[in-house]
XYZ file of C-alpha atoms in Angstrom:
440
model
C 108.148 96.278 90.170
C 105.731 94.475 87.593
C 101.881 95.218 87.005
C 100.085 91.727 85.851
C 96.487 92.083 84.420
C 96.265 88.821 85.891
C 95.277 88.634 89.443
C 96.260 85.545 91.425
C 94.436 82.233 91.460
C 94.066 81.541 94.946
C 93.683 85.440 95.462
C 89.963 84.488 95.833
C 88.413 81.691 97.151
C 85.416 79.564 94.866
C 81.892 80.737 96.652
C 78.875 79.711 96.392
C 75.502 82.366 94.296
C 72.668 80.839 92.436
C 72.392 80.158 89.105
C 70.995 82.455 88.529
C 73.534 85.007 88.985
C 75.280 83.261 86.869
C 72.831 83.727 84.467
C 72.487 87.065 84.345
C 76.496 87.188 84.522
C 76.250 85.061 82.140
C 74.155 88.385 79.679
C 76.402 90.731 81.472
C 79.300 89.246 79.445
C 77.898 88.939 75.982
C 75.193 91.970 76.165
C 76.973 94.156 78.829
C 79.497 97.379 77.770
C 82.802 97.182 78.100
C 82.432 98.206 81.663
C 80.035 95.207 82.641
C 81.792 92.727 80.255
C 85.100 93.140 82.290
C 82.820 93.008 85.642
C 80.612 89.964 85.049
C 84.562 88.020 83.566
C 86.349 88.978 87.236
C 83.024 87.781 89.055
C 82.835 84.726 86.796
C 85.792 84.602 87.724
C 85.656 84.237 91.683
C 83.312 81.103 91.907
C 85.834 78.872 90.861
C 84.554 75.638 89.189
C 80.747 76.996 90.037
C 80.652 78.711 87.547
C 81.838 75.935 84.400
C 78.535 76.705 82.675
C 79.795 79.951 81.804
C 82.576 78.620 80.568
C 82.189 79.020 76.405
C 80.485 82.700 76.722
C 84.669 83.659 78.336
C 85.871 82.352 75.509
C 84.605 83.698 72.653
C 84.621 86.068 75.169
C 88.492 86.508 74.666
C 88.122 88.261 70.577
C 86.475 91.032 72.421
C 87.377 94.143 71.207
C 88.324 95.807 73.861
C 91.566 94.588 75.680
C 90.652 94.719 79.237
C 87.513 91.932 78.132
C 89.949 89.869 77.162
C 92.312 89.529 79.845
C 89.562 89.351 82.020
C 87.832 86.535 80.651
C 91.631 84.802 80.073
C 92.235 85.549 83.967
C 88.104 84.111 84.383
C 89.184 81.014 82.615
C 92.218 80.088 84.478
C 90.447 80.390 87.736
C 87.219 77.532 86.443
C 88.787 75.445 84.270
C 93.448 75.644 85.178
C 93.350 72.905 84.174
C 91.419 71.680 80.867
C 93.486 71.509 77.614
C 90.962 74.250 76.117
C 91.584 76.691 77.973
C 95.786 75.580 77.678
C 95.080 76.222 73.938
C 93.316 79.602 74.545
C 96.122 80.822 76.472
C 98.634 79.790 73.217
C 96.303 81.722 70.928
C 96.559 84.491 73.041
C 100.292 84.468 73.437
C 99.613 85.946 69.286
C 96.960 88.440 70.673
C 97.835 91.660 69.210
C 97.513 93.809 72.774
C 100.693 93.132 73.901
C 99.255 93.347 77.283
C 97.302 90.732 76.457
C 100.378 88.909 75.296
C 102.310 89.135 78.652
C 98.841 87.634 81.321
C 98.970 84.770 78.260
C 102.552 83.673 79.811
C 102.122 84.447 82.708
C 99.336 82.323 83.054
C 101.093 79.460 81.499
C 103.692 80.386 83.338
C 101.708 79.607 86.881
C 100.794 76.152 85.065
C 103.087 74.321 85.865
C 104.452 71.062 83.711
C 100.763 70.729 82.317
C 102.097 73.910 80.398
C 105.197 72.030 78.506
C 103.133 71.385 75.456
C 103.702 75.909 75.419
C 107.356 76.051 75.813
C 108.122 76.672 72.103
C 105.573 79.303 71.595
C 106.495 80.738 75.155
C 110.098 80.644 73.947
C 108.935 83.187 70.788
C 107.757 85.336 73.248
C 111.019 86.072 74.047
C 111.582 87.847 70.401
C 108.463 90.029 71.240
C 108.684 93.519 70.079
C 107.204 94.751 74.224
C 109.665 93.880 76.505
C 107.021 93.181 79.267
C 106.253 90.961 77.673
C 109.537 89.495 77.232
C 109.611 89.184 80.408
C 106.833 87.649 81.385
C 107.439 84.682 78.591
C 111.328 84.631 80.590
C 109.461 84.665 83.776
C 106.306 81.632 82.341
C 109.749 79.558 80.887
C 111.508 80.212 84.398
C 109.073 78.656 85.962
C 108.229 75.846 83.457
C 112.411 74.777 83.753
C 114.088 76.243 86.276
C 117.543 74.634 85.144
C 117.775 76.195 81.525
C 119.866 79.295 80.332
C 117.236 79.610 77.372
C 116.106 82.769 78.943
C 119.482 84.606 79.775
C 120.295 86.307 76.745
C 116.572 87.523 76.070
C 117.165 89.329 80.005
C 120.163 90.639 79.161
C 119.202 92.130 76.659
C 115.926 93.768 79.227
C 118.891 95.073 81.383
C 119.292 96.981 78.459
C 115.671 98.738 78.701
C 114.648 102.723 79.525
C 111.374 101.241 81.518
C 113.539 100.528 85.287
C 110.655 97.932 85.601
C 112.164 95.462 82.555
C 115.298 95.950 84.772
C 113.770 94.905 88.193
C 111.804 92.605 86.434
C 115.106 91.170 84.987
C 117.453 91.261 87.335
C 114.841 89.251 89.652
C 114.814 86.294 87.527
C 118.600 86.226 86.644
C 118.660 86.388 90.063
C 116.146 82.936 89.845
C 117.839 81.298 87.482
C 120.680 80.480 89.611
C 124.396 79.134 88.000
C 123.303 79.495 84.401
C 122.507 82.475 84.619
C 126.623 83.129 85.918
C 127.199 85.444 82.450
C 125.626 87.885 83.632
C 127.250 88.773 86.685
C 129.225 91.240 85.134
C 126.403 93.561 83.864
C 124.926 92.899 87.143
C 127.421 94.351 88.753
C 127.855 97.672 85.914
C 123.842 98.215 87.475
C 124.599 97.668 90.797
C 126.819 100.311 90.122
C 125.394 102.527 87.651
C 121.814 102.530 87.236
C 119.928 105.534 88.585
C 117.156 103.976 89.647
C 117.746 102.052 92.911
C 115.108 99.132 92.778
C 117.892 97.668 89.748
C 120.939 98.338 92.173
C 119.486 97.235 95.044
C 117.729 93.630 92.929
C 121.044 93.672 90.940
C 122.666 92.376 94.133
C 119.919 89.837 94.706
C 120.317 88.905 91.648
C 123.922 87.869 92.141
C 123.629 86.564 96.011
C 120.774 84.219 93.520
C 123.459 83.374 90.542
C 126.323 83.027 93.305
C 126.705 79.646 95.654
C 129.459 80.504 98.451
C 131.563 77.348 99.647
C 130.249 78.886 103.613
C 127.625 79.869 104.292
C 128.129 79.196 107.541
C 128.456 83.332 109.912
C 132.369 82.741 110.216
C 132.139 81.488 106.871
C 130.506 84.589 105.583
C 132.029 86.758 107.846
C 134.938 85.878 106.218
C 133.722 86.683 102.711
C 132.792 89.927 103.704
C 136.842 90.774 103.127
C 137.043 88.570 99.372
C 139.066 91.339 97.540
C 136.285 89.933 94.487
C 133.085 92.725 95.082
C 130.218 89.871 94.125
C 131.115 88.045 97.000
C 131.172 90.644 99.612
C 127.587 91.982 97.819
C 126.949 87.985 98.630
C 127.295 87.052 101.759
C 125.911 90.249 102.788
C 122.793 89.904 101.704
C 122.879 86.428 102.755
C 123.833 87.556 106.558
C 120.902 90.639 106.058
C 118.823 87.584 105.301
C 119.449 85.524 108.807
C 118.791 88.413 112.465
C 120.410 85.922 114.714
C 124.252 86.626 112.985
C 124.143 90.501 114.017
C 126.337 90.150 117.366
C 129.298 89.121 115.120
C 128.289 90.696 111.598
C 127.802 93.848 113.384
C 131.597 95.594 113.806
C 132.188 93.748 109.679
C 129.014 95.772 107.949
C 130.002 98.799 110.626
C 133.288 98.667 108.496
C 131.865 98.041 105.436
C 130.508 101.642 105.817
C 133.436 102.632 105.315
C 134.761 100.802 102.452
C 135.564 102.483 98.836
C 132.846 100.969 96.558
C 129.681 103.082 97.155
C 127.782 99.529 96.519
C 128.944 97.717 99.827
C 128.305 101.154 101.902
C 124.506 100.867 100.704
C 123.935 96.767 100.973
C 125.635 97.071 104.781
C 123.659 100.243 105.175
C 120.454 97.614 104.067
C 121.937 95.381 106.399
C 122.162 97.222 109.354
C 118.234 98.291 109.619
C 117.775 95.118 108.665
C 119.209 93.159 111.229
C 116.249 96.373 113.521
C 117.380 96.471 117.268
C 119.940 94.365 117.447
C 122.660 97.193 115.335
C 121.728 100.321 117.495
C 125.530 100.412 118.554
C 125.349 101.648 114.310
C 123.275 104.223 114.626
C 125.999 107.319 115.331
C 127.695 105.724 112.110
C 124.786 106.555 110.002
C 123.771 109.170 110.725
C 126.885 110.607 110.265
C 125.587 109.297 106.280
C 122.627 111.935 105.825
C 124.854 114.173 104.717
C 127.034 111.812 102.530
C 127.458 113.322 99.638
C 126.104 110.354 97.509
C 122.573 110.432 98.064
C 121.706 107.359 97.369
C 123.634 106.075 100.195
C 121.590 109.150 102.286
C 118.745 107.090 101.442
C 119.966 103.545 102.375
C 120.762 105.655 105.857
C 117.412 106.998 106.097
C 115.966 103.276 105.659
C 118.396 101.253 108.325
C 117.641 104.516 111.273
C 113.063 104.781 110.057
C 113.567 100.216 109.843
C 115.985 100.199 113.672
C 113.410 102.874 115.118
C 116.219 104.954 116.653
C 114.270 107.651 117.982
C 116.913 109.758 118.786
C 116.930 109.650 114.420
C 114.646 111.580 114.569
C 116.233 115.247 115.045
C 118.855 114.919 112.785
C 116.687 113.763 109.631
C 114.435 116.955 110.885
C 117.333 118.512 110.114
C 119.127 116.402 107.608
C 114.680 117.419 105.596
C 115.119 120.807 105.580
C 118.140 120.612 103.566
C 117.906 118.363 101.204
C 117.466 119.056 97.437
C 117.057 115.424 95.494
C 112.924 115.389 96.166
C 113.675 111.376 96.259
C 115.992 112.029 99.026
C 113.317 114.264 100.355
C 111.112 111.401 100.420
C 112.982 108.582 101.832
C 113.709 111.363 104.911
C 110.060 111.626 104.955
C 109.551 107.532 105.246
C 111.476 106.976 108.279
C 110.411 109.819 109.533
C 107.001 108.577 109.355
C 108.104 104.683 110.969
C 110.122 106.915 113.725
C 106.088 107.607 114.752
C 106.331 111.294 113.042
C 103.544 110.375 111.096
C 101.150 113.531 110.909
C 103.549 116.065 112.485
C 105.973 115.779 109.483
C 105.607 112.370 107.171
C 101.771 112.487 106.017
C 101.928 116.579 105.241
C 105.293 115.550 103.057
C 103.703 112.608 101.413
C 100.720 114.864 100.201
C 102.994 117.337 99.153
C 104.775 115.144 97.404
C 101.553 113.419 95.665
C 100.813 116.856 94.322
C 103.598 118.589 93.341
C 107.088 115.562 93.234
C 108.008 114.295 90.099
C 106.884 111.266 88.776
C 108.791 108.886 90.957
C 108.179 110.639 93.970
C 104.557 110.237 92.790
C 104.734 106.954 92.190
C 106.563 106.445 95.464
C 103.972 108.779 97.342
C 101.392 107.526 95.568
C 101.524 103.389 97.391
C 103.694 104.749 100.535
C 100.955 106.299 102.138
C 98.571 103.024 101.807
C 101.732 101.200 102.495
C 102.886 102.430 105.948
C 99.896 102.906 107.747
C 98.573 106.339 107.746
C 94.949 107.903 109.052
C 94.173 108.250 105.452
C 90.776 110.323 105.540
C 92.925 113.620 105.585
C 94.364 112.204 102.725
C 92.100 111.423 100.426
C 91.177 114.580 98.199
C 94.623 114.516 97.504
C 94.009 110.740 96.392
C 91.270 111.107 94.335
C 93.451 114.272 92.584
C 96.257 112.003 91.744
C 93.861 109.525 90.055
C 94.179 112.199 86.886
C 97.946 111.957 86.620
C 99.253 111.603 83.673
C 101.366 109.032 84.876
C 99.603 105.376 84.893
C 101.892 104.000 87.481
C 101.094 107.243 89.918
C 97.252 106.614 89.295
C 97.708 102.704 90.397
C 99.418 103.578 93.331
C 96.778 105.722 94.756
C 94.495 103.299 93.934
C 96.091 100.627 96.309
C 95.672 103.977 99.124
C 92.479 104.413 98.505
C 91.178 101.165 98.535
C 92.485 100.760 102.684
C 90.842 103.605 103.999
C 87.192 102.742 103.321
C 85.976 105.861 103.144
C 82.717 106.604 100.849
C 84.596 109.325 98.980
C 87.053 107.356 98.208
C 84.680 104.327 96.737
C 83.535 107.367 94.019
C 86.916 107.592 93.268
C 87.337 104.385 92.320
C 83.569 104.128 90.161
C 85.238 106.985 88.523
C 88.619 105.277 88.079
C 87.095 102.560 86.231
C 86.885 104.931 82.288
C 90.393 105.233 83.395
C 91.777 105.406 79.755
C 94.954 102.715 81.129
C 92.952 99.102 81.253
C 95.889 98.328 84.291
C 94.311 101.294 86.053
C 90.228 100.248 85.659
C 91.308 96.677 85.996
C 92.560 97.780 90.050
C 90.175 99.557 90.428
C 87.296 96.703 89.728
C 89.737 94.169 91.840
C 89.406 97.276 95.129
C 86.138 97.405 94.309
C 84.913 94.030 94.353
C 87.428 92.846 97.227
């Protein structure tokens, strides 16, 4: 998944502020240290059009030496005068910034501007050749918004599918899925990813992308169930994805989905398990088959089965999940079992300690998921705050970002202190996230 420096415009409604306070913010923007300048730009942006007097200073601040100050100033300009030509010109100039995060933020902002930024398309197209895959991806996302039917971005996105960074691959499959039939040439590569990619988010993203590219002629429940028997793998997957989106199909789809749990293609079995989980308690008849899959030789199938049982809230699955948890050696699957137990209301006894253990001692992926998962699953987090603060020193920035998201939800004074400390993080994405958490 991608982390943007820019904050969505709708996240902060414009609020009133005395002229004196705007003047004080402008003063901090011009004369403060880097942290103060970033905070001032963010605060001005939150005021919307009421801070229009600060626009000249914000434009100048877009040339500041600190990339985070430049990004914050760009964001503020798009909040204060989103339709102004001088803001569009500033964003175009920032597409050529020496810092890749400034470039990708500018590309994303231009994409959000819609048709009024069409004059920027040549510059954004040029950014598809950027050396940073994140800039390429965000430029492709911007172009997809500006020209949804264009296939111009497909070759660049297909190159991103081979990047080592899973976030680049996930983002690429997401944009391909929104490109419709223009991305048909990408389907074979997406089939390869959904079978072979090491990252489960990429695999499932590829399934979703294929469903966005392919259009089935008959999308009735009967037609989709019929398509599940097709010899064409993408067609079968698309049918299951569409069934997953409509819980009212549960009764008719249950039998073929249970049959799909025994398919020779692992990706079909994984998708069937997730589809059954999405149907919730309407698919409880499939729970015994899913419990049996907790011991499957394929770790991704074990993970999907655990996720499905948690989504169903099938309480009899607690005992087999606990047994599987004790014998599971794969740290990612171990964490999936733990999160499913959390959904089955076993949080304090098993899940919270396991997540904290993963946060402290897991590999990179386990720590990332634990850092975000602690905040996402609604835990009583007070006891986890010291461990989340410890995670702010993790070597990987996305672990630190996850810890910030979870700390924000605790409301504890100790968490506030940790967020203040994170304002000095070496990664400016982490600093900006901490600043946003403190401002919210």
